[in-house]
Tab-separated table of C-alpha atoms in Angstrom:
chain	number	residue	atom	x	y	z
A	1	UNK	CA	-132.044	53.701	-83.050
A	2	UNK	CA	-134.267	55.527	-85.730
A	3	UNK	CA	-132.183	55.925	-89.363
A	4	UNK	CA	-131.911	59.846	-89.994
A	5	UNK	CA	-133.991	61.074	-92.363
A	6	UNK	CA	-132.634	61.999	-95.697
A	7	UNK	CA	-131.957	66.076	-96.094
A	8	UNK	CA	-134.063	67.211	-98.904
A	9	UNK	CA	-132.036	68.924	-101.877
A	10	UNK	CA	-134.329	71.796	-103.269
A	11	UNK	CA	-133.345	72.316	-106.600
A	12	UNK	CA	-132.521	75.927	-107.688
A	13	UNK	CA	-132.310	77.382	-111.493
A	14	UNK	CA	-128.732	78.404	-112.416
A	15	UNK	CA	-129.584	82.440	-112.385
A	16	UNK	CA	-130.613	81.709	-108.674
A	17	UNK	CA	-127.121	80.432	-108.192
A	18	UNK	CA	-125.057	82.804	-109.438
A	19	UNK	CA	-127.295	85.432	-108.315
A	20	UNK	CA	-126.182	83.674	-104.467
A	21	UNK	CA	-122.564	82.959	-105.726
A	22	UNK	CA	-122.066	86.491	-106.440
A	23	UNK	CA	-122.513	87.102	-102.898
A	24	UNK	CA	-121.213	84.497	-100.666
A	25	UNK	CA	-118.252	85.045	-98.751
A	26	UNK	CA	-116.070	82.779	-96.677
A	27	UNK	CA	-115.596	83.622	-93.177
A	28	UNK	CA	-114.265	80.727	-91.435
A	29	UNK	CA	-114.470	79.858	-87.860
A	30	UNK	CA	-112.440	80.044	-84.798
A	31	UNK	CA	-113.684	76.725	-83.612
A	32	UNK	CA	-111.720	74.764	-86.753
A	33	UNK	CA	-108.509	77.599	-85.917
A	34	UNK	CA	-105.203	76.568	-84.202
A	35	UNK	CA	-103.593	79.588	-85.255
A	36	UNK	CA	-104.565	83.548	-84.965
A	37	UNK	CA	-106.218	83.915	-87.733
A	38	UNK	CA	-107.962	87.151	-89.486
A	39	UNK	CA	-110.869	86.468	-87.533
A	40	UNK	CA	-108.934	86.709	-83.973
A	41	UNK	CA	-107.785	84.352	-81.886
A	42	UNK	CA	-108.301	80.696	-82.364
A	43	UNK	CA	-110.564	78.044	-80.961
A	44	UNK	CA	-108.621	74.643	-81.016
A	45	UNK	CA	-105.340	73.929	-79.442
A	46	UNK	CA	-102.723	71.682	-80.260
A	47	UNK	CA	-101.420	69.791	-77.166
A	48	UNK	CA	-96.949	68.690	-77.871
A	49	UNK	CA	-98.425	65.336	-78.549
A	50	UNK	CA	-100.201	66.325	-81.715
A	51	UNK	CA	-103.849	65.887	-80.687
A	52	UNK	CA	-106.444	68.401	-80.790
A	53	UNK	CA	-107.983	69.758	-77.632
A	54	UNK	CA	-110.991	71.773	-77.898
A	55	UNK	CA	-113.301	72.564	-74.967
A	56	UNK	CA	-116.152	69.989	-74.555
A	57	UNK	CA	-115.773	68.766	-78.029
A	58	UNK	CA	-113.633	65.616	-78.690
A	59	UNK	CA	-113.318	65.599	-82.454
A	60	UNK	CA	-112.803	68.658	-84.702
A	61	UNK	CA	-110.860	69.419	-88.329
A	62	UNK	CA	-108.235	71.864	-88.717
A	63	UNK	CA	-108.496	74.199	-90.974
A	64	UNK	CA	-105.214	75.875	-92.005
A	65	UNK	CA	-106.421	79.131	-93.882
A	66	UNK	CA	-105.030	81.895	-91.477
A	67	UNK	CA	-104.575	84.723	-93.717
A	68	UNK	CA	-106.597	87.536	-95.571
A	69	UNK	CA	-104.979	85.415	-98.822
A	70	UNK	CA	-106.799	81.971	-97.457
A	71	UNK	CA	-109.800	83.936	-97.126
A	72	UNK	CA	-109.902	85.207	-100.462
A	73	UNK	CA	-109.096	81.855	-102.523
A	74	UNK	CA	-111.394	80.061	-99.712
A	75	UNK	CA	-114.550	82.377	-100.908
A	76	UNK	CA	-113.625	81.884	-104.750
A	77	UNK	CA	-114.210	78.321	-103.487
A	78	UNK	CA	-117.479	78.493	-102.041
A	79	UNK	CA	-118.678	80.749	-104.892
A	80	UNK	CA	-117.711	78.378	-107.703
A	81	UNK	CA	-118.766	75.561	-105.516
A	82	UNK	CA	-122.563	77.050	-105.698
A	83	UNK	CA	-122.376	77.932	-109.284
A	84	UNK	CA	-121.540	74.781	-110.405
A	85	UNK	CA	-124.510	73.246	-108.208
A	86	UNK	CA	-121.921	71.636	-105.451
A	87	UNK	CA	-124.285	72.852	-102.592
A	88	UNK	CA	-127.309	71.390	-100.798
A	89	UNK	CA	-130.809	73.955	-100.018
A	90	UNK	CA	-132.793	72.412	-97.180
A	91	UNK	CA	-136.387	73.928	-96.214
A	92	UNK	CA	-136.141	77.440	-95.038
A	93	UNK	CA	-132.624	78.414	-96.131
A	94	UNK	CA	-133.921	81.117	-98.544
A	95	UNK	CA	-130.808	82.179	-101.276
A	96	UNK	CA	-128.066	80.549	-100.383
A	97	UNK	CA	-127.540	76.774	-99.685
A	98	UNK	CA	-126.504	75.267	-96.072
A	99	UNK	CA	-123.681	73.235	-97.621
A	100	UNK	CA	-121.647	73.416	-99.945
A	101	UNK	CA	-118.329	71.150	-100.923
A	102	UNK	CA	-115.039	71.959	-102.901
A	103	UNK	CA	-112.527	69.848	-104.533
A	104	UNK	CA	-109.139	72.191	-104.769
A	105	UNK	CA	-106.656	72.568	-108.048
A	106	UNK	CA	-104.546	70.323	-105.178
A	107	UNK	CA	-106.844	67.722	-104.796
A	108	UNK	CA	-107.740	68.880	-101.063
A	109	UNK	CA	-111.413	68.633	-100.159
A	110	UNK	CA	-113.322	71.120	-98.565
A	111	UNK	CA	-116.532	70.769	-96.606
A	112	UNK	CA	-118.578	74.489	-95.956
A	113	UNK	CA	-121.588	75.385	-93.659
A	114	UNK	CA	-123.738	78.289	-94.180
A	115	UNK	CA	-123.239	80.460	-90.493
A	116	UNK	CA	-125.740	83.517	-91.714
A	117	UNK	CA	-128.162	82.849	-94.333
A	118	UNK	CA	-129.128	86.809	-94.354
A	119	UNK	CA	-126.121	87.632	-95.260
A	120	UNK	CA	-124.357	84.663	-97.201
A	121	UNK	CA	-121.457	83.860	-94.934
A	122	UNK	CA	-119.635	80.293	-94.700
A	123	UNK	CA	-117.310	78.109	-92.656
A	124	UNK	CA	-115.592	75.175	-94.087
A	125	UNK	CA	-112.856	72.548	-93.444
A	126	UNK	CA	-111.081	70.389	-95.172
A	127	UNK	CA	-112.465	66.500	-95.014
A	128	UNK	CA	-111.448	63.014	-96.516
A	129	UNK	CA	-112.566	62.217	-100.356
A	130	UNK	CA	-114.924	59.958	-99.028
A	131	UNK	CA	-116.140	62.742	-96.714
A	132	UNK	CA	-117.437	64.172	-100.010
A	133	UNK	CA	-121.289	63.911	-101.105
Protein backbone atom coordinates (compact mmCIF):
# COMPACT_ATOMS: atom_id res chain seq x y z
CA UNK A 1 0.00 0.00 0.00
CA UNK A 2 1.46 3.39 -1.34
CA UNK A 3 1.64 6.25 1.74
CA UNK A 4 -0.72 9.23 0.55
CA UNK A 5 0.89 11.99 -0.57
CA UNK A 6 1.04 15.02 1.58
CA UNK A 7 -1.78 17.88 0.54
CA UNK A 8 0.11 20.92 -0.35
CA UNK A 9 -0.83 24.13 1.82
CA UNK A 10 -0.59 27.22 -0.60
CA UNK A 11 0.04 30.01 1.43
CA UNK A 12 -2.25 33.09 1.01
CA UNK A 13 -1.51 36.91 2.24
CA UNK A 14 -3.91 37.99 5.03
CA UNK A 15 -5.97 40.62 2.61
CA UNK A 16 -6.63 37.40 0.47
CA UNK A 17 -8.18 35.94 3.55
CA UNK A 18 -10.36 38.24 4.71
CA UNK A 19 -11.19 39.25 1.32
CA UNK A 20 -12.57 35.10 1.25
CA UNK A 21 -13.73 35.31 4.96
CA UNK A 22 -15.95 38.08 4.15
CA UNK A 23 -17.73 35.81 1.97
CA UNK A 24 -17.92 32.33 3.12
CA UNK A 25 -20.98 30.98 4.37
CA UNK A 26 -21.85 27.77 6.13
CA UNK A 27 -24.32 25.61 4.59
CA UNK A 28 -24.12 22.31 6.11
CA UNK A 29 -25.12 19.04 4.74
CA UNK A 30 -27.92 16.67 4.90
CA UNK A 31 -25.61 13.73 4.81
CA UNK A 32 -24.09 14.71 8.60
CA UNK A 33 -28.25 15.64 9.53
CA UNK A 34 -30.42 13.40 11.82
CA UNK A 35 -32.83 16.01 12.25
CA UNK A 36 -34.89 18.41 9.66
CA UNK A 37 -32.81 20.89 9.43
CA UNK A 38 -32.97 24.44 7.45
CA UNK A 39 -31.68 22.75 4.59
CA UNK A 40 -34.69 20.03 4.43
CA UNK A 41 -34.88 16.84 5.42
CA UNK A 42 -32.01 14.90 6.79
CA UNK A 43 -29.60 12.30 5.53
CA UNK A 44 -28.60 10.01 8.54
CA UNK A 45 -30.90 8.09 10.73
CA UNK A 46 -30.69 7.06 14.12
CA UNK A 47 -31.74 3.38 14.58
CA UNK A 48 -33.44 2.86 18.88
CA UNK A 49 -30.09 1.34 19.46
CA UNK A 50 -28.14 4.53 19.05
CA UNK A 51 -26.11 3.76 15.91
CA UNK A 52 -26.07 5.66 12.83
CA UNK A 53 -27.48 4.24 9.64
CA UNK A 54 -26.80 5.98 6.52
CA UNK A 55 -27.26 4.44 3.07
CA UNK A 56 -24.08 2.70 1.75
CA UNK A 57 -21.90 4.53 4.11
CA UNK A 58 -20.89 2.84 7.44
CA UNK A 59 -19.30 5.68 9.36
CA UNK A 60 -20.51 9.32 9.45
CA UNK A 61 -20.47 12.41 12.26
CA UNK A 62 -23.45 14.07 13.45
CA UNK A 63 -23.71 17.31 13.25
CA UNK A 64 -26.30 18.91 15.57
CA UNK A 65 -26.75 22.53 14.05
CA UNK A 66 -30.49 22.35 12.89
CA UNK A 67 -31.51 25.84 13.03
CA UNK A 68 -31.19 29.22 11.06
CA UNK A 69 -29.30 30.21 14.68
CA UNK A 70 -26.64 27.11 14.12
CA UNK A 71 -26.21 28.36 10.77
CA UNK A 72 -25.39 31.72 11.62
CA UNK A 73 -22.78 31.08 14.61
CA UNK A 74 -21.56 27.97 12.33
CA UNK A 75 -20.53 30.62 9.38
CA UNK A 76 -18.98 33.16 12.02
CA UNK A 77 -16.95 29.96 12.53
CA UNK A 78 -15.74 29.23 9.24
CA UNK A 79 -15.10 32.95 8.60
CA UNK A 80 -12.86 33.49 11.62
CA UNK A 81 -11.45 30.10 11.03
CA UNK A 82 -9.99 31.50 7.48
CA UNK A 83 -8.98 34.78 8.84
CA UNK A 84 -6.96 33.55 11.35
CA UNK A 85 -5.20 31.13 8.70
CA UNK A 86 -7.06 27.79 10.20
CA UNK A 87 -7.73 26.57 6.55
CA UNK A 88 -5.79 24.51 4.01
CA UNK A 89 -5.65 25.84 -0.19
CA UNK A 90 -4.79 22.84 -2.35
CA UNK A 91 -4.01 23.37 -6.26
CA UNK A 92 -6.94 24.70 -8.09
CA UNK A 93 -9.20 25.88 -5.26
CA UNK A 94 -8.99 29.56 -6.37
CA UNK A 95 -10.29 32.08 -3.16
CA UNK A 96 -11.35 30.13 -0.70
CA UNK A 97 -9.60 27.13 1.02
CA UNK A 98 -10.97 23.33 0.88
CA UNK A 99 -10.68 22.98 4.66
CA UNK A 100 -10.95 24.71 7.21
CA UNK A 101 -11.08 23.73 11.23
CA UNK A 102 -12.67 25.50 14.35
CA UNK A 103 -12.10 25.18 17.96
CA UNK A 104 -15.55 26.60 19.72
CA UNK A 105 -15.77 29.14 22.97
CA UNK A 106 -16.98 25.34 24.32
CA UNK A 107 -14.10 23.57 23.46
CA UNK A 108 -16.05 21.53 20.60
CA UNK A 109 -14.07 20.98 17.41
CA UNK A 110 -15.23 21.51 14.14
CA UNK A 111 -13.96 20.05 10.89
CA UNK A 112 -15.38 22.10 7.40
CA UNK A 113 -15.19 21.17 3.63
CA UNK A 114 -15.48 23.60 0.92
CA UNK A 115 -18.90 22.14 -1.25
CA UNK A 116 -18.74 25.23 -3.99
CA UNK A 117 -15.60 27.00 -4.45
CA UNK A 118 -17.51 29.63 -6.90
CA UNK A 119 -19.45 30.61 -4.49
CA UNK A 120 -17.73 30.04 -0.96
CA UNK A 121 -20.06 27.57 0.66
CA UNK A 122 -19.02 24.95 3.52
CA UNK A 123 -20.01 21.81 5.38
CA UNK A 124 -18.53 20.88 8.62
CA UNK A 125 -18.83 18.48 11.62
CA UNK A 126 -17.73 18.28 14.71
CA UNK A 127 -14.49 15.77 15.22
CA UNK A 128 -12.19 14.60 18.18
CA UNK A 129 -9.19 17.11 19.35
CA UNK A 130 -6.94 14.83 17.87
CA UNK A 131 -9.05 14.95 14.69
CA UNK A 132 -7.62 18.49 14.52
CA UNK A 133 -4.58 19.46 12.09
Amino acid sequence: MKRPKPIPNLSRDQSDLDLAANSATYVGSQEHKAKRWWGGLPGVRVRKDGRIQRPKKQHTTVCHLVTEEDQNKATLWVREAIRKGNCRFVDGDGCFPKQVWHTDGDGGHWRGLCVNPEKGEYKGWPVKAEEMP
